[in-house]
Amino acid sequence: MGATDFSYIIDTFFALFAMTLIIFMVPGFAMLEAGLVRTKNVTAVLTVNTMIYAVASMAFLLIGYTLAFGSWENDSMSKWAAFLFQMAFVGKVINIMSGGVSERVRIIPLTIFTVIMAAVIYPLVVNISWGADLLQGTVLDLNMYDLAGSTVIHSTGGWALLAAILIIGPRKGRYADGKVKVIPASNIPLVVLGAFILWIGWFGFNGGSVGSISSKENADAVALTVMNTNTAGLAGAIIVGILMYIKYRKFDITMILNGALGGLVAITAGPDLYDKYTPILIGAVGGALVVFAVPFFDKLKIDDPVGALSVHLVNGIWGTVAVGIFASNPQEGITLMGQLKGIAVIGLFAFVSSFIVLFVINKIIRFRASDEAQVEGLDVNECGLEAYPEFKRAI
Amino acid sequence: MKKIEAVIKPFKLEDVKDALTEAGISGMTISEVKGYGRQQGHSELYRGAEYVVDFLPKVKVEVVVPDSEVENIIEKIVESARTGKIGDGKIFVTDIEKVVRIRTGETDEEAL
């Protein structure tokens, strides 16, 4: 076995391992969301999460992958592994948006949107950033550095979520008489489990995005990436713990975990570019942004039960800007302007295209569950199966 | 016969049970309930927003006793359930017309 064969095999194995970690984020999202919603909507949330993985991955296999990359050929690893690694991301993009519309979204229109997102919208975003680059040579050609997708994945999902919330509206009773009515989480242990599964999945998400581990340099790059990813999560959790205590004299675990995830999103654009200390700052800013973004969106009556906008959209943007601030390197084509341009072009495309598609679907099949269905719970109305049938229903 | 219903703080249940058992009560029914009296609810914080929890968890203890025992039992409950802080609960006493033990068919005081 030659050295080339060896690196082909190792990199294939690495991609499959990273892909497995990323798919482990499916139950991560599912548990996080199941814990943050009321018990009467838990089965519906879990069903949506399951459907997204199946439908989005299938659409990416049949259409999206070719649209994004132009071809399946790959010399450095098994092309099947290269596909699977990319496929692992597509469900995440839609997972990011589905949580924010939970407790009032119906499954059928959301599934239809999933097909279009995974087959067309997200693949086009990948095409102009990591993929075949159909904008090459035009003024819109992007030279943004985004290793694992702060913009390409997290803010793309975030923009789609913002469009969806604007169309679907808040949960019934969330903003009554101009006041914010708190709807507390139903299962904090599940929230913790889900958030930590996501955290672990991130090591595959970012580490795998280095693309190769078969040389000494690449192995170092992967290890640095995973270390920096973890550091940003730690910093996000710590800063939110401190800020919540200063602001409210209370520790809110759901916010602390959102802070950790915010830090993880923020580091995702360039975890391989920083020294070992910069991610502390990037993650801490990411966490702090979550503390201020959550009440900010509430003030605008943008109802996001899981904080996905604060975590993924706000920090997707921050993480991409952070690369321009902390790791700008004009010789390698990394500049603050390039980063901002990437955020603007992809943001505009993701928001406008999602909005149009959501708007059209909404005209045909309404996204929003009726008031009665929301009162009774989507478990009964959408799934016919309650998550906790033996428990007394929460008021 | 009287039924004595006592709504108490949940963590006082063991004390109340022990006191009643010592006083010769051989059975009781309890239920988890929620409610508030003068102490009202309290506010909690979720994701940066305050909200009021109106109904606090309580335990309701029900015992049925002969008329002669009523004052004694009330005293035992008050002694064992009191903390002196607001929210200790209330005791309600009502008349009971008839009691039947299902297994034997015994009635009234024999069935207690």
Coordinates of C-alpha atoms in Angstrom, one line a residue:
Chain A
M1 CA 0.0 0.0 0.0
G2 CA 1.5 3.3 -1.1
A3 CA 1.4 6.6 0.7
T4 CA -1.3 7.9 -1.6
D5 CA -3.5 4.9 -0.8
F6 CA -2.9 5.4 2.8
S7 CA -3.9 9.0 2.8
Y8 CA -7.0 8.2 0.7
I9 CA -8.1 5.6 3.2
I10 CA -7.4 7.7 6.3
D11 CA -9.2 10.8 4.8
T12 CA -12.2 8.6 3.8
F13 CA -12.3 7.3 7.3
F14 CA -12.0 10.8 8.8
A15 CA -14.8 12.1 6.6
L16 CA -17.1 9.2 7.6
F17 CA -16.3 9.7 11.3
A18 CA -16.9 13.4 11.1
M19 CA -20.2 12.7 9.2
T20 CA -21.3 10.4 12.0
L21 CA -20.7 13.1 14.6
I22 CA -22.6 15.6 12.5
I23 CA -25.6 13.3 12.1
F24 CA -25.5 12.8 15.9
M25 CA -26.6 16.5 16.0
V26 CA -30.0 15.4 14.7
P27 CA -31.0 14.0 18.1
G28 CA -29.1 16.9 19.6
F29 CA -31.4 19.4 18.0
A30 CA -34.4 17.1 18.6
M31 CA -33.7 16.8 22.4
L32 CA -32.9 20.5 22.8
E33 CA -36.2 21.5 21.1
A34 CA -38.2 18.8 22.8
G35 CA -37.1 20.2 26.2
L36 CA -37.7 23.8 25.3
V37 CA -41.3 23.4 24.1
R38 CA -44.4 22.5 26.1
T39 CA -45.3 18.9 26.6
K40 CA -48.3 19.0 24.2
N41 CA -46.0 19.8 21.3
V42 CA -43.1 17.4 21.9
T43 CA -44.0 14.7 19.5
A44 CA -44.6 17.2 16.7
V45 CA -41.1 18.8 17.3
L46 CA -39.5 15.3 17.2
T47 CA -41.4 14.3 14.1
V48 CA -40.3 17.5 12.3
N49 CA -36.7 16.8 13.3
T50 CA -36.8 13.2 12.0
M51 CA -38.6 14.2 8.8
I52 CA -36.0 16.9 8.1
Y53 CA -33.1 14.5 8.3
A54 CA -34.8 12.0 5.9
V55 CA -36.3 14.4 3.4
A56 CA -33.4 16.9 3.3
S57 CA -30.8 14.2 2.9
M58 CA -32.8 12.5 0.2
A59 CA -33.3 15.8 -1.7
F60 CA -29.6 16.5 -1.5
L61 CA -28.7 13.1 -2.8
L62 CA -31.1 13.4 -5.8
I63 CA -30.5 17.0 -6.7
G64 CA -28.7 19.2 -4.3
Y65 CA -25.2 17.8 -4.3
T66 CA -24.7 18.0 -8.0
L67 CA -26.1 21.5 -8.0
A68 CA -23.7 22.6 -5.3
F69 CA -20.5 20.9 -6.5
G70 CA -21.1 20.2 -10.2
S71 CA -19.8 16.7 -10.0
W72 CA -19.3 13.8 -7.7
E73 CA -15.6 13.2 -8.6
N74 CA -13.1 13.3 -5.8
D75 CA -9.5 12.1 -5.9
S76 CA -8.5 12.6 -2.3
M77 CA -11.0 10.3 -0.7
S78 CA -13.9 8.0 -1.6
K79 CA -16.4 10.1 -3.4
W80 CA -19.1 8.4 -1.5
A81 CA -17.6 9.6 1.8
A82 CA -17.1 13.1 0.4
F83 CA -20.8 13.1 -0.5
L84 CA -21.9 11.8 2.9
F85 CA -19.9 14.5 4.7
Q86 CA -21.6 17.2 2.7
M87 CA -25.0 15.6 3.1
A88 CA -24.6 15.6 6.8
F89 CA -24.8 19.4 6.8
V90 CA -27.9 19.9 4.8
G91 CA -30.3 18.7 7.4
K92 CA -28.6 21.0 9.9
V93 CA -29.5 24.1 7.9
I94 CA -33.1 23.3 8.1
N95 CA -32.9 22.0 11.7
I96 CA -31.7 25.5 12.6
M97 CA -34.8 27.1 11.2
S98 CA -37.4 24.5 12.3
G99 CA -36.8 24.9 16.0
G100 CA -37.6 28.6 15.9
V101 CA -41.1 28.0 14.4
S102 CA -42.0 25.1 16.7
E103 CA -45.2 25.0 18.7
R104 CA -47.2 26.5 15.8
V105 CA -45.9 25.2 12.5
R106 CA -47.6 22.4 10.6
I107 CA -45.6 19.5 9.3
I108 CA -46.7 19.2 5.7
P109 CA -45.8 22.8 4.5
L110 CA -42.6 22.6 6.5
T111 CA -41.6 19.4 4.8
I112 CA -42.3 20.9 1.4
F113 CA -40.1 23.8 2.3
T114 CA -37.4 21.4 3.4
V115 CA -37.4 19.8 0.0
I116 CA -36.8 23.1 -1.8
M117 CA -34.3 24.3 0.8
A118 CA -32.2 21.1 0.5
A119 CA -32.6 20.7 -3.2
V120 CA -32.1 24.2 -4.4
I121 CA -31.6 27.1 -1.9
Y122 CA -28.9 25.7 0.3
P123 CA -27.0 24.0 -2.7
L124 CA -26.9 27.4 -4.4
V125 CA -25.5 29.0 -1.3
V126 CA -22.8 26.2 -1.2
N127 CA -22.2 26.6 -4.9
I128 CA -21.2 30.3 -4.6
S129 CA -19.2 29.7 -1.5
W130 CA -17.5 26.3 -1.3
G131 CA -18.7 24.7 -4.4
A132 CA -18.7 25.0 -8.2
D133 CA -18.8 28.8 -7.9
L134 CA -21.2 30.0 -10.6
L135 CA -20.6 33.6 -9.7
Q136 CA -16.9 33.3 -10.6
G137 CA -15.8 36.3 -12.7
T138 CA -18.8 38.4 -11.8
V139 CA -18.8 41.3 -9.3
L140 CA -20.6 39.1 -6.9
D141 CA -17.8 36.5 -6.8
L142 CA -17.2 35.7 -3.1
N143 CA -13.8 35.4 -1.5
M144 CA -15.2 34.9 2.0
Y145 CA -13.4 32.5 4.4
D146 CA -15.9 30.3 6.1
L147 CA -14.4 27.0 7.1
A148 CA -17.4 25.1 8.4
G149 CA -20.2 27.5 7.7
S150 CA -20.9 30.3 10.2
T151 CA -22.5 32.0 7.2
V152 CA -23.0 29.2 4.7
I153 CA -24.9 27.0 7.2
H154 CA -25.8 28.9 10.4
S155 CA -26.8 32.3 9.1
T156 CA -28.4 30.7 6.0
G157 CA -30.6 28.7 8.4
G158 CA -31.1 31.8 10.5
W159 CA -32.2 33.9 7.6
A160 CA -34.7 31.3 6.5
L161 CA -36.0 31.2 10.1
L162 CA -36.4 34.9 10.2
A163 CA -38.4 34.8 6.9
A164 CA -40.5 31.9 8.3
I165 CA -41.3 33.7 11.6
L166 CA -42.3 36.8 9.7
I167 CA -44.8 34.7 7.7
I168 CA -46.0 32.3 10.4
G169 CA -46.2 34.7 13.3
P170 CA -45.7 34.1 17.0
R171 CA -47.3 31.3 19.1
K172 CA -50.8 31.9 20.1
G173 CA -50.9 33.9 23.4
R174 CA -47.2 34.7 23.3
Y175 CA -47.7 38.5 23.0
A176 CA -51.0 39.3 24.5
D177 CA -52.1 42.9 25.2
G178 CA -48.7 44.2 24.2
K179 CA -47.1 42.1 26.9
V180 CA -44.6 39.3 26.5
K181 CA -46.1 36.1 28.0
V182 CA -43.5 33.7 29.2
I183 CA -43.9 30.1 28.0
P184 CA -41.4 28.1 30.1
A185 CA -39.5 25.0 29.0
S186 CA -41.0 21.7 29.8
N187 CA -37.9 19.5 30.3
I188 CA -34.6 21.1 31.3
P189 CA -32.7 17.8 31.5
L190 CA -33.5 17.2 27.8
V191 CA -32.3 20.7 27.0
V192 CA -28.9 20.0 28.6
L193 CA -28.6 16.6 26.9
G194 CA -29.5 18.1 23.5
A195 CA -27.1 21.0 23.8
F196 CA -24.2 18.8 24.8
I197 CA -24.9 16.4 22.0
L198 CA -24.8 19.4 19.6
W199 CA -21.5 20.5 21.3
I200 CA -19.9 17.1 20.7
G201 CA -21.3 17.0 17.1
W202 CA -19.6 20.3 16.5
F203 CA -16.2 18.6 16.7
G204 CA -17.1 16.7 13.5
F205 CA -18.8 19.7 12.0
N206 CA -15.7 21.9 12.3
G207 CA -12.9 19.3 12.5
G208 CA -14.2 17.5 9.5
S209 CA -14.4 20.7 7.5
V210 CA -10.6 20.8 7.5
G211 CA -11.0 18.1 4.9
S212 CA -8.0 16.0 5.5
I213 CA -6.1 14.5 8.5
S214 CA -3.6 12.3 6.6
S215 CA -0.5 14.4 6.9
K216 CA 1.2 15.8 10.0
E217 CA 0.2 19.4 9.1
N218 CA -3.4 18.4 8.5
A219 CA -3.6 16.4 11.7
D220 CA -2.4 19.5 13.6
A221 CA -4.9 21.7 11.8
V222 CA -7.7 19.3 12.7
A223 CA -6.7 19.2 16.4
L224 CA -6.3 23.0 16.6
T225 CA -9.7 23.3 15.0
V226 CA -11.4 21.0 17.5
M227 CA -9.6 22.6 20.4
N228 CA -10.6 26.1 19.3
T229 CA -14.2 25.0 18.7
N230 CA -14.4 23.7 22.2
T231 CA -12.8 26.8 23.7
A232 CA -15.4 29.1 22.1
G233 CA -18.2 27.0 23.5
L234 CA -16.6 27.1 27.0
A235 CA -16.2 30.9 26.7
G236 CA -19.8 31.3 25.5
A237 CA -21.2 29.4 28.5
I238 CA -19.0 31.1 31.1
I239 CA -19.8 34.7 29.9
V240 CA -23.5 34.0 29.8
G241 CA -23.4 32.5 33.3
I242 CA -21.7 35.7 34.5
L243 CA -23.9 38.1 32.5
M244 CA -27.1 36.5 33.6
Y245 CA -26.1 36.7 37.2
I246 CA -25.0 40.3 37.0
K247 CA -28.2 41.3 35.1
Y248 CA -30.8 39.2 36.9
R249 CA -29.1 37.6 39.9
K250 CA -30.2 34.2 38.6
F251 CA -28.6 31.4 36.5
D252 CA -30.8 30.3 33.6
I253 CA -29.4 27.1 32.2
T254 CA -31.3 27.5 28.9
M255 CA -29.5 30.8 28.4
I256 CA -26.1 29.4 29.5
L257 CA -26.4 26.6 26.9
N258 CA -27.6 29.0 24.2
G259 CA -24.5 31.0 25.0
A260 CA -22.3 28.0 24.6
L261 CA -23.9 27.2 21.2
G262 CA -23.6 30.9 20.3
G263 CA -19.9 30.7 20.9
L264 CA -19.7 27.5 18.9
V265 CA -21.5 29.1 15.9
A266 CA -19.2 32.1 16.1
I267 CA -16.0 30.1 16.0
T268 CA -17.2 28.0 13.1
A269 CA -16.1 30.4 10.3
G270 CA -12.4 30.1 11.2
P271 CA -11.4 27.7 14.0
D272 CA -8.3 26.7 12.1
L273 CA -7.0 30.3 11.7
Y274 CA -6.7 31.4 15.3
D275 CA -4.1 30.9 18.0
K276 CA -5.3 29.1 21.1
Y277 CA -6.4 32.3 23.0
T278 CA -8.4 34.2 20.4
P279 CA -11.4 31.8 20.5
I280 CA -11.9 32.8 24.1
L281 CA -12.7 36.3 23.0
I282 CA -14.8 35.2 19.9
G283 CA -16.8 32.8 22.0
A284 CA -17.4 35.3 24.8
V285 CA -18.6 37.9 22.4
G286 CA -20.8 35.3 20.8
G287 CA -22.3 34.3 24.2
A288 CA -22.8 38.0 25.2
L289 CA -24.7 38.6 21.9
V290 CA -27.1 35.8 22.8
V291 CA -27.9 37.5 26.2
F292 CA -28.8 40.7 24.4
A293 CA -30.4 39.3 21.3
V294 CA -33.0 37.1 23.0
P295 CA -34.9 40.0 24.7
F296 CA -34.3 42.1 21.6
F297 CA -36.1 39.7 19.3
D298 CA -38.9 39.4 21.9
K299 CA -39.2 43.2 21.9
L300 CA -39.8 43.0 18.2
K301 CA -42.4 40.3 18.8
I302 CA -40.4 37.9 16.8
D303 CA -41.2 34.7 18.7
D304 CA -38.4 32.2 18.7
P305 CA -39.0 29.5 21.3
V306 CA -35.5 28.0 21.2
G307 CA -33.4 31.1 20.6
A308 CA -32.2 29.9 17.2
L309 CA -32.0 33.5 15.7
S310 CA -29.8 34.7 18.6
V311 CA -27.6 31.6 18.4
H312 CA -27.4 30.9 14.7
L313 CA -28.2 34.1 12.8
V314 CA -26.6 36.7 15.0
N315 CA -23.5 34.6 15.8
G316 CA -23.2 33.3 12.2
I317 CA -22.8 36.9 11.2
W318 CA -20.5 37.7 14.1
G319 CA -18.3 34.6 13.5
T320 CA -17.8 35.5 9.8
V321 CA -17.0 39.1 10.7
A322 CA -14.6 37.8 13.4
V323 CA -12.5 36.1 10.8
G324 CA -12.1 39.5 9.0
I325 CA -11.1 41.1 12.3
F326 CA -8.8 38.5 13.9
A327 CA -7.4 36.5 11.0
S328 CA -7.5 38.8 8.0
N329 CA -4.7 37.8 5.6
P330 CA -4.8 39.7 2.3
Q331 CA -2.1 37.4 0.8
E332 CA -4.5 34.5 1.2
G333 CA -7.4 36.6 0.1
I334 CA -9.0 36.9 3.6
T335 CA -10.2 40.5 4.2
L336 CA -12.8 42.1 6.3
M337 CA -14.5 43.5 3.2
G338 CA -14.5 40.0 1.6
Q339 CA -16.2 38.6 4.8
L340 CA -18.8 41.4 4.9
K341 CA -19.5 40.9 1.2
G342 CA -20.1 37.2 1.8
I343 CA -22.4 37.9 4.7
A344 CA -24.4 40.4 2.6
V345 CA -24.7 38.3 -0.7
I346 CA -25.5 35.1 1.0
G347 CA -27.8 36.8 3.6
L348 CA -29.7 38.6 0.9
F349 CA -30.1 35.5 -1.3
A350 CA -31.0 33.2 1.6
F351 CA -33.6 35.6 3.1
V352 CA -35.2 36.7 -0.2
S353 CA -35.4 33.2 -1.8
S354 CA -36.6 31.6 1.5
F355 CA -39.2 34.3 1.9
I356 CA -40.6 33.9 -1.6
V357 CA -40.7 30.1 -1.3
L358 CA -42.3 30.2 2.1
F359 CA -44.8 32.9 1.0
V360 CA -45.9 30.8 -2.0
I361 CA -46.2 27.6 0.0
N362 CA -48.1 29.5 2.6
K363 CA -50.7 30.6 0.0
I364 CA -51.3 26.9 -0.9
I365 CA -51.0 25.2 2.5
R366 CA -51.0 27.4 5.5
F367 CA -47.9 27.0 7.7
R368 CA -49.6 28.2 10.9
A369 CA -51.6 25.7 12.9
S370 CA -55.1 27.0 13.9
D371 CA -55.6 28.6 17.3
E372 CA -57.6 25.5 18.4
A373 CA -54.8 23.2 17.3
Q374 CA -52.3 25.2 19.2
V375 CA -54.4 25.2 22.3
E376 CA -54.9 21.5 22.1
G377 CA -51.3 20.9 21.1
L378 CA -49.7 19.8 17.9
D379 CA -49.1 16.3 19.2
V380 CA -52.8 15.5 19.0
N381 CA -53.5 17.5 15.8
E382 CA -50.5 16.8 13.7
C383 CA -49.3 13.5 14.9
G384 CA -52.1 11.8 16.8
L385 CA -49.6 10.7 19.4
E386 CA -48.8 12.5 22.6
A387 CA -45.3 12.5 23.9
Y388 CA -46.4 12.2 27.5
P389 CA -49.9 10.6 27.5
E390 CA -49.8 9.7 31.2
F391 CA -48.9 13.1 32.4
K392 CA -51.4 15.8 33.2
R393 CA -51.3 18.3 30.4
A394 CA -49.7 21.6 31.3
I395 CA -52.2 24.5 31.3
Chain B
M1 CA -68.3 11.6 61.6
K2 CA -66.3 14.4 60.1
K3 CA -64.0 14.7 57.2
I4 CA -60.9 16.7 57.9
E5 CA -59.2 18.1 54.8
A6 CA -55.8 19.8 55.4
V7 CA -54.0 21.6 52.6
I8 CA -50.4 21.7 53.7
K9 CA -46.9 22.4 52.4
P10 CA -45.6 19.3 50.6
F11 CA -42.4 18.9 52.6
K12 CA -44.6 18.7 55.8
L13 CA -46.4 15.6 54.6
E14 CA -44.2 13.1 56.5
D15 CA -44.5 15.0 59.8
V16 CA -48.3 15.2 59.4
K17 CA -48.5 11.5 58.6
D18 CA -46.4 10.5 61.6
A19 CA -48.4 12.7 63.9
L20 CA -51.8 11.3 62.7
T21 CA -50.5 7.7 62.9
E22 CA -49.4 8.3 66.4
A23 CA -52.8 9.7 67.2
G24 CA -54.4 6.4 66.1
I25 CA -55.5 7.3 62.6
S26 CA -55.3 4.2 60.5
G27 CA -55.7 5.6 57.0
M28 CA -55.7 8.7 55.0
T29 CA -55.9 9.9 51.4
I30 CA -53.5 12.4 49.9
S31 CA -53.5 14.3 46.7
E32 CA -51.1 16.6 45.0
V33 CA -52.8 19.9 44.5
K34 CA -51.9 23.5 43.5
G35 CA -53.2 26.7 44.9
Y36 CA -52.6 29.9 46.7
G37 CA -53.9 31.8 49.6
R38 CA -52.7 35.1 51.0
Q39 CA -49.1 34.3 50.2
Q40 CA -50.0 34.6 46.4
G41 CA -47.6 33.1 43.9
H42 CA -44.0 34.1 43.3
S43 CA -42.1 35.3 40.2
E44 CA -39.6 33.3 38.3
L45 CA -37.2 34.2 35.5
Y46 CA -37.0 32.5 32.1
R47 CA -34.7 33.6 29.3
G48 CA -34.5 37.1 30.7
A49 CA -38.2 37.6 31.2
E50 CA -40.0 37.5 34.5
Y51 CA -43.2 35.6 35.0
V52 CA -45.6 34.9 37.9
V53 CA -46.2 31.4 39.1
D54 CA -49.7 31.8 40.5
F55 CA -50.4 28.3 41.8
L56 CA -47.9 26.8 44.3
P57 CA -47.7 23.0 44.8
K58 CA -49.5 21.8 47.9
V59 CA -50.6 18.4 49.4
K60 CA -54.1 17.8 50.5
V61 CA -54.5 15.2 53.3
E62 CA -58.0 13.8 53.9
V63 CA -59.1 11.8 56.9
V64 CA -62.5 10.8 58.2
V65 CA -62.7 10.6 62.0
P66 CA -65.4 10.1 64.7
D67 CA -66.8 13.3 66.0
S68 CA -65.1 12.9 69.4
E69 CA -61.6 12.9 67.7
V70 CA -62.0 16.0 65.6
E71 CA -60.5 18.6 67.9
N72 CA -57.6 16.3 68.8
I73 CA -56.8 15.6 65.1
I74 CA -57.0 19.2 64.1
E75 CA -54.5 20.0 66.9
K76 CA -52.1 17.3 65.7
I77 CA -52.2 18.6 62.2
V78 CA -51.7 22.2 63.2
E79 CA -48.7 21.2 65.4
S80 CA -47.1 19.1 62.8
A81 CA -47.7 21.2 59.7
R82 CA -46.9 24.7 61.1
T83 CA -43.7 26.5 60.1
G84 CA -44.9 29.9 61.1
K85 CA -44.2 31.2 57.6
I86 CA -46.9 32.3 55.2
G87 CA -48.4 29.5 53.1
D88 CA -48.7 26.9 55.8
G89 CA -52.2 26.0 54.6
K90 CA -55.7 25.5 55.9
I91 CA -57.9 22.8 57.5
F92 CA -61.5 22.3 56.4
V93 CA -64.0 20.2 58.4
T94 CA -67.2 18.8 56.9
D95 CA -69.9 16.4 57.9
I96 CA -69.9 12.9 56.6
E97 CA -73.2 11.1 56.1
K98 CA -72.1 7.6 55.5
V99 CA -69.0 5.4 55.2
V100 CA -68.9 1.9 53.7
R101 CA -65.9 -0.5 53.7
I102 CA -66.1 -2.1 50.4
R103 CA -64.5 -5.4 51.3
T104 CA -66.7 -6.3 54.3
G105 CA -69.7 -4.1 53.9
E106 CA -69.2 -2.6 57.4
T107 CA -70.6 0.9 57.7
D108 CA -70.0 4.2 59.5
E109 CA -67.6 4.2 62.4
E110 CA -66.9 0.5 62.1
A111 CA -65.6 1.2 58.6
L112 CA -63.2 3.9 59.5

